[in-house]
Tab-separated table of C-alpha atoms and ligand atoms in Angstrom:
chain	number	residue	atom	x	y	z
Y	235	MET	CA	64.835	107.261	112.460
Y	236	SER	CA	64.999	106.620	116.196
Y	237	GLU	CA	63.664	109.093	118.682
Y	238	GLY	CA	66.373	110.822	120.374
Y	239	ILE	CA	69.410	110.568	117.567
Y	240	HIS	CA	71.627	112.949	116.937
Y	241	THR	CA	71.553	114.447	113.228
Y	242	GLY	CA	74.497	116.259	113.274
Y	243	PHE	CA	75.851	119.127	114.689
Y	244	ASP	CA	76.347	122.527	115.013
Y	245	GLU	CA	78.320	123.847	110.970
Y	246	GLN	CA	78.832	127.798	112.015
Y	247	GLN	CA	80.371	126.694	115.489
Y	248	TYR	CA	82.372	123.479	114.786
Y	249	PRO	CA	84.339	124.850	111.461
Y	250	TYR	CA	87.051	122.465	112.238
Y	251	ILE	CA	85.180	118.565	111.019
Y	252	ASN	CA	84.945	118.428	107.548
Y	253	LYS	CA	81.916	116.275	107.305
Y	254	GLY	CA	82.269	113.540	103.852
Y	255	LEU	CA	85.824	115.136	104.412
Y	256	GLU	CA	86.308	116.752	101.420
Y	257	GLY	CA	89.296	117.260	99.790
Y	258	ILE	CA	91.296	115.959	102.549
Y	259	VAL	CA	94.235	114.617	102.000
Y	260	ALA	CA	94.751	111.254	103.812
Y	261	PHE	CA	96.830	109.134	101.817
Y	262	SER	CA	99.591	108.671	98.635
Y	263	THR	CA	99.440	107.390	95.519
Y	264	SER	CA	100.477	106.465	92.187
Y	265	LYS	CA	97.504	104.778	91.501
Y	266	SER	CA	95.613	107.105	89.173
Y	267	PHE	CA	95.275	111.167	89.223
Y	268	ILE	CA	92.411	113.306	88.776
Y	269	ASP	CA	92.420	116.880	87.490
Y	270	GLY	CA	88.364	117.077	88.774
Y	271	GLN	CA	88.742	121.010	87.127
Y	272	LYS	CA	89.943	120.160	83.695
Y	273	GLY	CA	88.271	117.119	83.895
Y	274	GLU	CA	90.971	114.720	83.468
Y	275	LEU	CA	91.674	111.215	84.011
Y	276	ILE	CA	95.569	109.589	84.551
Y	277	TYR	CA	95.937	106.115	86.100
Y	278	SER	CA	99.872	105.221	86.866
Y	279	GLY	CA	100.485	107.411	83.948
Y	280	TYR	CA	97.871	106.681	81.269
Y	281	LEU	CA	95.721	109.562	80.626
Y	282	ILE	CA	91.953	107.312	80.342
Y	283	ASP	CA	92.452	107.959	76.660
Y	284	THR	CA	95.465	106.902	75.605
Y	285	LEU	CA	93.686	103.266	78.150
Y	286	ALA	CA	90.639	103.620	76.538
Y	287	GLU	CA	92.225	103.887	72.407
Y	288	ASN	CA	95.031	101.159	73.342
Y	289	ALA	CA	94.898	98.517	76.750
Y	290	THR	CA	92.557	96.406	77.495
Y	291	PHE	CA	92.057	95.032	81.406
Y	292	GLU	CA	94.411	92.413	81.521
Y	293	GLU	CA	96.871	94.793	80.877
Y	294	VAL	CA	95.212	97.968	83.697
Y	295	CYS	CA	95.133	95.284	85.589
Y	296	PHE	CA	99.244	94.436	85.917
Y	297	LEU	CA	99.299	98.618	85.790
Y	298	LEU	CA	97.352	99.047	89.035
Y	299	TRP	CA	98.701	96.134	90.688
Y	300	ASN	CA	102.855	96.990	90.094
Y	301	ASP	CA	102.120	101.137	88.389
Y	302	ARG	CA	104.144	100.467	84.711
Y	303	LEU	CA	102.188	98.372	81.830
Y	304	PRO	CA	103.706	94.373	81.495
Y	305	ASN	CA	105.476	93.007	78.553
Y	306	ALA	CA	104.216	90.680	76.445
Y	307	GLU	CA	105.724	87.514	78.091
Y	308	GLU	CA	103.961	89.376	82.094
Y	309	LEU	CA	100.977	89.856	79.521
Y	310	GLU	CA	101.175	86.680	78.596
Y	311	SER	CA	102.009	85.326	82.514
Y	312	LEU	CA	98.340	87.658	83.750
Y	313	LYS	CA	95.979	86.293	81.402
Y	314	LYS	CA	97.175	82.898	82.511
Y	315	LEU	CA	96.732	83.400	86.280
Y	316	LEU	CA	93.725	85.177	85.720
Y	317	ILE	CA	91.584	81.963	83.333
Y	318	GLU	CA	92.894	79.900	85.606
Y	319	HIS	CA	91.212	80.979	88.772
Y	320	ARG	CA	87.882	81.175	87.333
Y	321	SER	CA	86.712	78.301	88.259
Y	322	LEU	CA	84.201	78.995	92.232
Y	323	PRO	CA	84.924	76.367	94.949
Y	324	GLN	CA	81.782	73.813	95.566
Y	325	PRO	CA	80.601	75.658	98.867
Y	326	VAL	CA	80.515	78.841	97.235
Y	327	LEU	CA	78.142	77.756	93.735
Y	328	ASP	CA	75.914	75.570	96.193
Y	329	TYR	CA	75.454	78.772	98.193
Y	330	ILE	CA	74.812	81.466	94.910
Y	331	LYS	CA	71.970	77.935	93.248
Y	332	THR	CA	70.513	78.553	97.577
Y	333	THR	CA	70.572	81.583	98.159
Y	334	ASP	CA	66.888	83.586	97.609
Y	335	LYS	CA	66.094	84.243	93.947
Y	336	SER	CA	65.016	87.495	94.578
Y	337	ALA	CA	68.357	88.801	96.901
Y	338	GLU	CA	70.075	91.780	95.479
Y	339	PRO	CA	73.438	90.280	93.096
Y	340	MET	CA	75.462	93.466	94.788
Y	341	ALA	CA	74.598	91.230	98.547
Y	342	VAL	CA	75.658	87.801	97.168
Y	343	LEU	CA	78.341	88.813	94.758
Y	344	ARG	CA	79.495	90.843	98.994
Y	345	THR	CA	78.839	87.166	100.456
Y	346	ALA	CA	80.264	84.915	97.379
Y	347	VAL	CA	83.465	87.071	97.609
Y	348	SER	CA	83.887	86.849	101.633
Y	349	MET	CA	83.569	83.381	100.897
Y	350	LEU	CA	86.359	82.900	99.274
Y	351	ALA	CA	88.827	83.348	101.366
Y	352	ASP	CA	88.295	80.302	102.978
Y	353	PHE	CA	89.086	78.465	100.140
Y	354	ASP	CA	92.029	80.689	99.353
Y	355	ASP	CA	95.573	78.778	99.902
Y	356	THR	CA	96.702	81.201	101.938
Y	357	HIS	CA	93.693	82.288	103.161
Y	358	GLY	CA	94.227	85.622	102.661
Y	359	LYS	CA	97.073	85.886	104.406
Y	360	PHE	CA	98.240	89.257	105.029
Y	361	ASP	CA	101.763	89.198	103.710
Y	362	ASP	CA	103.247	91.080	100.584
Y	363	THR	CA	104.225	88.338	98.581
Y	364	LEU	CA	100.910	86.795	98.992
Y	365	PHE	CA	99.146	89.549	97.717
Y	366	GLU	CA	99.212	90.275	93.848
Y	367	GLY	CA	98.362	85.875	93.754
Y	368	GLN	CA	95.231	87.358	95.629
Y	369	ALA	CA	94.090	90.168	93.917
Y	370	ILE	CA	94.335	87.894	90.631
Y	371	ASP	CA	91.990	85.287	92.820
Y	372	ILE	CA	89.504	87.607	93.394
Y	373	THR	CA	89.305	89.742	90.335
Y	374	ALA	CA	89.397	86.237	88.071
Y	375	LYS	CA	86.223	84.841	90.455
Y	376	ILE	CA	83.701	88.227	90.611
Y	377	PRO	CA	82.839	88.363	87.200
Y	378	THR	CA	82.208	83.488	87.221
Y	379	ILE	CA	80.197	84.966	90.804
Y	380	ILE	CA	77.801	87.196	88.687
Y	381	ALA	CA	77.138	85.144	85.974
Y	382	ALA	CA	76.332	81.668	88.136
Y	383	PHE	CA	74.242	84.344	89.960
Y	384	ASP	CA	72.178	85.510	87.266
Y	385	ARG	CA	71.908	82.323	85.731
Y	386	ALA	CA	70.587	80.724	88.817
Y	387	ARG	CA	67.780	82.843	89.596
Y	388	LYS	CA	66.124	82.482	86.296
Y	389	ASP	CA	66.581	78.731	86.758
Y	390	LYS	CA	67.990	78.010	84.226
Y	391	ASP	CA	71.467	76.213	84.437
Y	392	ILE	CA	75.347	77.878	86.009
Y	393	VAL	CA	77.533	77.851	82.681
Y	394	ALA	CA	81.472	77.098	83.591
Y	395	PRO	CA	83.776	79.386	82.575
Y	396	LEU	CA	86.080	78.789	79.351
Y	397	ASP	CA	89.048	78.274	80.065
Y	398	GLU	CA	90.918	80.884	77.050
Y	399	GLY	CA	89.627	84.590	76.165
Y	400	SER	CA	89.677	88.005	77.784
Y	401	THR	CA	87.490	88.019	80.846
Y	402	ALA	CA	85.192	90.669	79.000
Y	403	PHE	CA	84.445	87.610	77.171
Y	404	ASN	CA	84.981	85.411	79.042
Y	405	PHE	CA	81.547	86.700	82.132
Y	406	LEU	CA	79.296	87.903	78.850
Y	407	TYR	CA	79.667	84.007	77.487
Y	408	MET	CA	79.139	82.783	81.505
Y	409	LEU	CA	76.316	85.219	81.513
Y	410	ASN	CA	74.705	84.708	78.366
Y	411	GLY	CA	75.237	80.679	77.685
Y	412	GLU	CA	76.748	82.192	74.532
Y	413	LYS	CA	80.308	83.734	73.002
Y	414	PRO	CA	79.864	86.908	72.589
Y	415	GLY	CA	80.856	89.005	68.796
Y	416	GLU	CA	83.241	91.352	68.466
Y	417	GLN	CA	81.798	94.250	70.032
Y	418	ALA	CA	79.993	92.917	72.335
Y	419	GLU	CA	83.559	92.132	73.593
Y	420	LYS	CA	85.266	94.994	73.148
Y	421	THR	CA	81.974	97.444	74.405
Y	422	MET	CA	82.566	95.161	77.604
Y	423	ASP	CA	86.327	95.636	77.643
Y	424	LEU	CA	86.659	99.057	77.748
Y	425	CYS	CA	83.263	99.177	80.606
Y	426	LEU	CA	86.021	97.444	83.013
Y	427	ILE	CA	89.012	99.727	81.791
Y	428	LEU	CA	86.968	102.984	82.513
Y	429	HIS	CA	86.278	101.646	86.069
Y	430	ALA	CA	88.289	100.548	87.001
Y	431	GLU	CA	90.425	103.398	89.058
Y	432	HIS	CA	89.800	106.085	91.038
Y	433	GLY	CA	91.504	107.601	93.432
Y	434	MET	CA	89.990	107.793	97.176
Y	435	ASN	CA	86.261	107.090	96.526
Y	436	ALA	CA	84.089	105.489	99.666
Y	437	SER	CA	84.869	102.155	98.417
Y	438	THR	CA	88.205	102.529	97.586
Y	439	PHE	CA	89.134	104.424	101.133
Y	440	THR	CA	86.788	101.601	102.676
Y	441	CYS	CA	89.096	99.180	100.996
Y	442	ARG	CA	92.613	100.880	102.171
Y	443	THR	CA	90.961	101.438	106.334
Y	444	ILE	CA	90.440	97.791	106.253
Y	445	CYS	CA	93.905	97.347	105.281
Y	446	ALA	CA	95.369	99.616	107.088
Y	447	THR	CA	93.960	97.134	110.374
Y	448	GLN	CA	96.100	93.858	108.563
Y	449	ALA	CA	92.836	92.043	107.900
Y	450	ASP	CA	92.889	90.573	104.632
Y	451	MET	CA	92.770	91.065	100.722
Y	452	TYR	CA	88.970	89.182	101.241
Y	453	SER	CA	87.888	91.374	104.106
Y	454	ALA	CA	88.845	94.878	102.312
Y	455	VAL	CA	87.469	93.626	99.346
Y	456	THR	CA	84.387	92.203	100.366
Y	457	GLY	CA	84.372	95.829	102.246
Y	458	ALA	CA	84.529	97.792	99.441
Y	459	ILE	CA	81.685	95.694	97.656
Y	460	GLY	CA	79.121	96.866	99.898
Y	461	ALA	CA	80.680	100.645	99.735
Y	462	LEU	CA	80.121	100.898	96.103
Y	463	LYS	CA	76.325	99.084	96.548
Y	464	GLY	CA	74.863	102.686	98.467
Y	465	PRO	CA	73.227	104.525	95.392
Y	466	LEU	CA	75.440	107.739	95.820
Y	467	HIS	CA	78.526	105.291	95.492
Y	468	GLY	CA	78.169	103.130	92.165
Y	469	GLY	CA	74.624	101.781	93.128
Y	470	ALA	CA	74.051	104.972	91.262
Y	471	ASN	CA	74.509	103.202	87.023
Y	472	THR	CA	71.573	101.365	88.307
Y	473	ALA	CA	69.307	104.316	89.805
Y	474	VAL	CA	69.999	105.227	86.028
Y	475	MET	CA	68.292	102.784	84.467
Y	476	ASN	CA	65.327	102.576	86.610
Y	477	THR	CA	64.628	106.029	86.536
Y	478	LEU	CA	65.261	106.101	82.568
Y	479	LEU	CA	62.756	102.378	82.214
Y	480	GLU	CA	59.939	104.694	83.871
Y	481	LEU	CA	59.496	107.082	81.475
Y	482	ASP	CA	59.601	103.892	79.451
Y	483	LYS	CA	56.435	102.666	80.656
Y	484	ASP	CA	55.136	105.678	78.969
Y	485	PRO	CA	56.868	106.856	75.646
Y	486	ASP	CA	54.702	108.875	74.280
Y	487	THR	CA	53.895	111.012	77.144
Y	488	ALA	CA	56.912	110.766	79.136
Y	489	ASP	CA	58.306	113.644	79.731
Y	490	ALA	CA	62.622	113.633	80.221
Y	491	VAL	CA	62.616	117.977	80.756
Y	492	GLU	CA	60.191	118.195	83.096
Y	493	PHE	CA	60.655	115.264	85.517
Y	494	THR	CA	64.075	116.279	85.768
Y	495	LYS	CA	62.907	119.517	86.568
Y	496	LYS	CA	59.776	118.237	89.171
Y	497	LYS	CA	62.604	115.912	90.750
Y	498	LEU	CA	65.108	119.331	91.462
Y	499	ALA	CA	61.539	120.953	92.879
Y	500	ASN	CA	61.056	119.000	94.586
Y	501	LYS	CA	64.901	119.049	96.333
Y	502	GLU	CA	65.513	115.012	95.190
Y	503	LYS	CA	68.807	113.897	93.726
Y	504	ILE	CA	69.207	112.952	90.001
Y	505	SER	CA	71.155	109.516	89.956
Y	506	GLY	CA	74.006	110.038	87.432
Y	507	PHE	CA	74.928	113.127	88.193
Y	508	GLY	CA	76.474	115.691	90.598
Y	509	HIS	CA	80.540	114.366	91.456
Y	510	ARG	CA	82.376	115.180	94.504
Y	511	VAL	CA	85.900	115.900	92.771
Y	512	TYR	CA	84.510	117.065	88.945
Y	513	LYS	CA	83.183	120.419	88.396
Y	514	THR	CA	82.927	119.517	84.596
Y	515	PHE	CA	82.171	116.338	83.259
Y	516	ASP	CA	83.621	113.014	83.973
Y	517	PRO	CA	85.696	112.509	81.082
Y	518	ARG	CA	84.881	108.809	81.524
Y	519	ALA	CA	81.327	110.146	81.131
Y	520	ARG	CA	82.118	111.904	77.537
Y	521	LEU	CA	83.613	108.384	76.192
Y	522	LEU	CA	80.053	106.020	77.616
Y	523	GLN	CA	78.963	109.500	76.491
Y	524	THR	CA	79.005	107.891	72.676
Y	525	MET	CA	79.590	104.321	72.930
Y	526	SER	CA	75.894	104.812	74.375
Y	527	LYS	CA	74.593	107.038	71.633
Y	528	ASP	CA	76.300	104.673	68.499
Y	529	LEU	CA	74.645	101.786	70.471
Y	530	SER	CA	71.426	102.725	71.098
Y	531	GLU	CA	70.788	103.363	67.573
Y	532	GLU	CA	72.391	100.255	66.713
Y	533	THR	CA	69.854	98.176	68.981
Y	534	GLY	CA	67.030	100.506	68.025
Y	535	HIS	CA	67.410	102.386	71.846
Y	536	GLN	CA	67.487	105.846	70.797
Y	537	GLN	CA	64.584	107.229	73.119
Y	538	LEU	CA	65.973	105.737	75.831
Y	539	TYR	CA	69.426	108.117	74.391
Y	540	GLU	CA	67.031	111.456	73.984
Y	541	TRP	CA	66.109	110.721	77.331
Y	542	SER	CA	69.067	110.903	78.875
Y	543	MET	CA	69.864	114.116	76.564
Y	544	ASP	CA	67.135	115.612	78.047
Y	545	MET	CA	68.035	114.920	81.601
Y	546	LEU	CA	71.826	116.265	81.045
Y	547	ASN	CA	70.636	119.597	79.618
Y	548	THR	CA	68.523	120.123	82.240
Y	549	MET	CA	70.750	119.852	84.958
Y	550	LYS	CA	73.102	121.431	82.959
Y	551	SER	CA	71.007	124.818	82.127
Y	552	GLU	CA	69.176	123.863	85.734
Y	553	LYS	CA	71.829	123.291	88.783
Y	554	ASP	CA	74.514	123.638	86.475
Y	555	ILE	CA	75.695	120.030	87.537
Y	556	ASP	CA	77.116	117.652	84.483
Y	557	PRO	CA	76.920	113.623	84.439
Y	558	ASN	CA	79.218	111.343	86.325
Y	559	VAL	CA	80.826	107.902	85.243
Y	560	ASP	CA	76.942	106.584	85.369
Y	561	PHE	CA	75.458	108.124	84.235
Y	562	PHE	CA	76.159	106.948	80.883
Y	563	SER	CA	77.124	103.344	81.066
Y	564	ALA	CA	73.031	102.555	81.849
Y	565	THR	CA	72.049	102.522	78.475
Y	566	VAL	CA	76.201	101.274	77.535
Y	567	TYR	CA	75.043	97.693	79.715
Y	568	TYR	CA	71.215	97.773	78.550
Y	569	SER	CA	72.546	98.186	74.638
Y	570	ILE	CA	73.822	94.867	74.949
Y	571	GLY	CA	71.420	93.011	77.058
Y	572	ILE	CA	72.307	93.274	80.555
Y	573	GLU	CA	70.140	93.102	83.349
Y	574	PRO	CA	69.964	96.289	85.198
Y	575	ASP	CA	69.973	95.701	89.243
Y	576	LEU	CA	73.436	93.606	87.299
Y	577	TYR	CA	75.501	97.054	86.849
Y	578	THR	CA	76.482	97.381	90.125
Y	579	CYS	CA	78.186	93.721	90.031
Y	580	ILE	CA	79.448	95.286	86.735
Y	581	PHE	CA	81.200	98.129	88.019
Y	582	THR	CA	82.905	95.176	91.300
Y	583	MET	CA	84.608	93.306	88.547
Y	584	SER	CA	86.156	96.137	87.024
Y	585	ARG	CA	87.165	98.246	90.533
Y	586	VAL	CA	88.055	94.807	92.035
Y	587	SER	CA	91.604	95.640	90.793
Y	588	GLY	CA	91.717	98.947	91.820
Y	589	TRP	CA	90.558	98.491	94.486
Y	590	THR	CA	93.502	95.624	95.219
Y	591	GLY	CA	95.884	98.062	93.616
Y	592	HIS	CA	95.871	100.645	96.583
Y	593	PHE	CA	95.489	97.381	98.981
Y	594	MET	CA	99.061	97.108	98.141
Y	595	GLU	CA	100.183	100.271	98.172
Y	596	GLN	CA	98.458	100.961	101.926
Y	597	ALA	CA	100.554	97.965	103.507
Y	598	ALA	CA	104.062	99.010	102.154
Y	599	ASN	CA	103.525	101.922	104.000
Y	600	ASN	CA	101.056	101.405	106.768
Y	601	ARG	CA	99.751	103.601	108.963
Y	602	LEU	CA	96.260	102.604	110.918
Y	603	ILE	CA	93.115	104.387	109.941
Y	604	ARG	CA	91.391	106.455	112.650
Y	605	PRO	CA	89.955	109.471	112.871
Y	606	ARG	CA	88.240	111.079	115.589
Y	607	ALA	CA	84.003	112.494	116.064
Y	608	LEU	CA	83.153	115.142	117.515
Y	609	TYR	CA	81.352	114.027	121.001
Y	610	VAL	CA	78.118	115.300	121.282
Y	611	GLY	CA	76.126	113.518	123.650
Y	612	GLU	CA	75.547	114.332	127.478
Y	613	LYS	CA	77.727	112.974	130.152
Y	614	GLY	CA	77.706	111.890	133.749
Y	615	LEU	CA	74.621	110.700	133.540
Y	616	GLU	CA	72.399	108.831	136.416
Y	617	TRP	CA	71.812	104.531	136.001
Y	618	THR	CA	67.752	103.884	135.612
Y	619	PRO	CA	67.444	100.505	136.137
Y	620	VAL	CA	64.850	99.593	133.543
Y	621	GLU	CA	61.965	98.975	135.448
Y	622	GLU	CA	61.805	102.874	136.233
Y	623	ARG	CA	62.459	104.010	132.601
T	55	ACO	C1	80.530	106.176	90.354
T	55	ACO	C2	79.938	107.208	91.773
T	55	ACO	O1	79.749	106.848	92.707
T	55	ACO	S1	80.387	109.221	90.822
T	55	ACO	C3	78.739	109.540	91.727
T	55	ACO	C4	76.955	108.579	91.388
T	55	ACO	N1	75.383	109.061	92.256
T	55	ACO	C5	75.507	109.629	91.677
T	55	ACO	O2	75.195	110.119	90.815
T	55	ACO	C6	74.156	110.227	92.916
T	55	ACO	C7	74.011	111.226	92.748
T	55	ACO	N2	74.435	112.528	92.936
T	55	ACO	C8	75.481	112.690	94.404
T	55	ACO	O3	74.046	112.355	95.228
T	55	ACO	C9	75.646	113.585	94.424
T	55	ACO	O4	76.694	114.188	93.422
T	55	ACO	C10	77.707	112.976	95.146
T	55	ACO	C11	77.100	112.013	96.222
T	55	ACO	C12	78.211	112.343	93.954
T	55	ACO	C13	78.861	113.833	95.607
T	55	ACO	O5	78.976	114.636	96.404
T	55	ACO	P1	78.467	115.839	97.183
T	55	ACO	O6	80.309	116.034	96.760
T	55	ACO	O7	78.341	115.697	98.682
T	55	ACO	O8	77.842	117.393	97.044
T	55	ACO	P2	76.230	117.637	98.000
T	55	ACO	O9	75.227	115.881	98.140
T	55	ACO	O10	76.639	117.847	99.087
T	55	ACO	O11	76.036	118.358	97.180
T	55	ACO	C14	76.012	119.069	96.752
T	55	ACO	C15	74.932	120.970	96.704
T	55	ACO	O12	74.437	120.314	94.705
T	55	ACO	C16	74.071	119.367	94.183
T	55	ACO	N3	73.700	118.182	93.162
T	55	ACO	C17	74.765	117.907	93.317
T	55	ACO	N4	74.862	116.292	92.991
T	55	ACO	C18	73.110	116.265	92.432
T	55	ACO	C19	72.125	115.610	91.889
T	55	ACO	N5	72.526	113.966	90.964
T	55	ACO	N6	71.033	115.577	91.504
T	55	ACO	C20	70.199	116.853	92.345
T	55	ACO	N7	71.731	118.123	93.199
T	55	ACO	C21	72.696	117.162	93.379
T	55	ACO	C22	73.363	118.892	95.808
T	55	ACO	O13	71.393	119.491	96.314
T	55	ACO	C23	73.891	120.187	96.555
T	55	ACO	O14	73.100	121.718	95.958
T	55	ACO	P3	72.146	122.778	97.334
T	55	ACO	O15	74.654	122.848	97.445
T	55	ACO	O16	72.187	123.526	97.055
T	55	ACO	O17	72.343	121.577	98.638
T	56	OAA	O1	86.063	109.223	92.925
T	56	OAA	C1	83.743	109.056	94.059
T	56	OAA	O2	84.260	109.522	94.146
T	56	OAA	C2	83.218	108.569	92.841
T	56	OAA	C3	84.037	108.064	91.844
T	56	OAA	O3	83.677	108.825	90.244
T	56	OAA	C4	84.235	106.446	91.032
T	56	OAA	O4	84.851	105.888	92.730
T	56	OAA	O5	84.570	106.363	90.467
């Protein structure tokens, strides 16, 4: 930190300042409802468990963009459009092939999504008749960007998207170069459903703030990707896996209980636990926990699941803190063979549906988002020429 940087204010002296905007209601939305005490999540009227059991990711996209489920014809039409928009413009592919192979996947994704605006027919024009088409374009292309970069950095040929199949199926095909089995597709689709929408989280707030200036949807999604990348938000899933892999370096002596206690004693945060809204088990984490347990057993990664449970029980007994969505998604992705540093990109692949739904909602009832800050600096200083400082 630079010398002299302002690090905060006296919270006793200024009780009206809400650091972190906790509990502030700044928008109305029909996209999702969260009951943080009960551990309940609803997307546009439907309980997350109902959607997990019955929906496909494409149906959830339609739901978040239109506040209702599609009929059969509308769903077919959306799937067709998503397929038609999968291919990347050549300059975006060229960027992916030539960027630094050690770049962070989320950084590459952020840059590539930003570039897409230049090649969209509408150039991201701020016009409510164009928003759904722009949302389809971005949602369709994000999986192609992620898979292309992962292959390019491994010196593998980039696999062109299929002109059939679900988002989940096509993504796994482009990533691995072979068509996935039914179970892998189902697992991926369920993960996409579970991560699609979550109220006024930091990345959605970012998206709405950018939308409120009447900038374009590509800018809003680019900004939201930047917000999701951080380890306090979507980046936590990669951090969880890195923790488990650290334990796995020496499995015979690894002790996840002691590891967790030590971190807590050092006042360190444990990734994958805690939440601003949920004060109980995140309902998405419950669904992911079941998947993680089953998949870990099937793929011989039981030890990772057992360490996860040791961490979970220790966090509960020591701090009464429950896991969030990022905790068990890590082992689910690991069990289906996905590289840990891609996990937040996969979160993005799904959350883009919620972001763009919120963009449309914000644009339909817009006001510039512009809070205030308390000035705590000095005033009236005399100017000192640079050579005299
Ligand atoms: C998709 C998502 O974004 S889900 C969240 C993903 N993020 C993570 O998993 C990162 C780890 N978790 C955290 O950092 C936090 O729980 C957050 C950022 C998610 C929520 O933060 P906030 O609502 O601001 O809570 P805050 O950080 O003030 O924590 C409140 C108290 O709980 C403790 N706490 C919260 N989360 C954790 C954690 N993961 N590990 C240890 N202690 C924690 C804090 O230390 C603090 O304790 P104190 O009052 O004794 O100082
Ligand atoms: O709601 C939040 O603050 C974080 C979260 O769980 C999400 O974005 O899915």
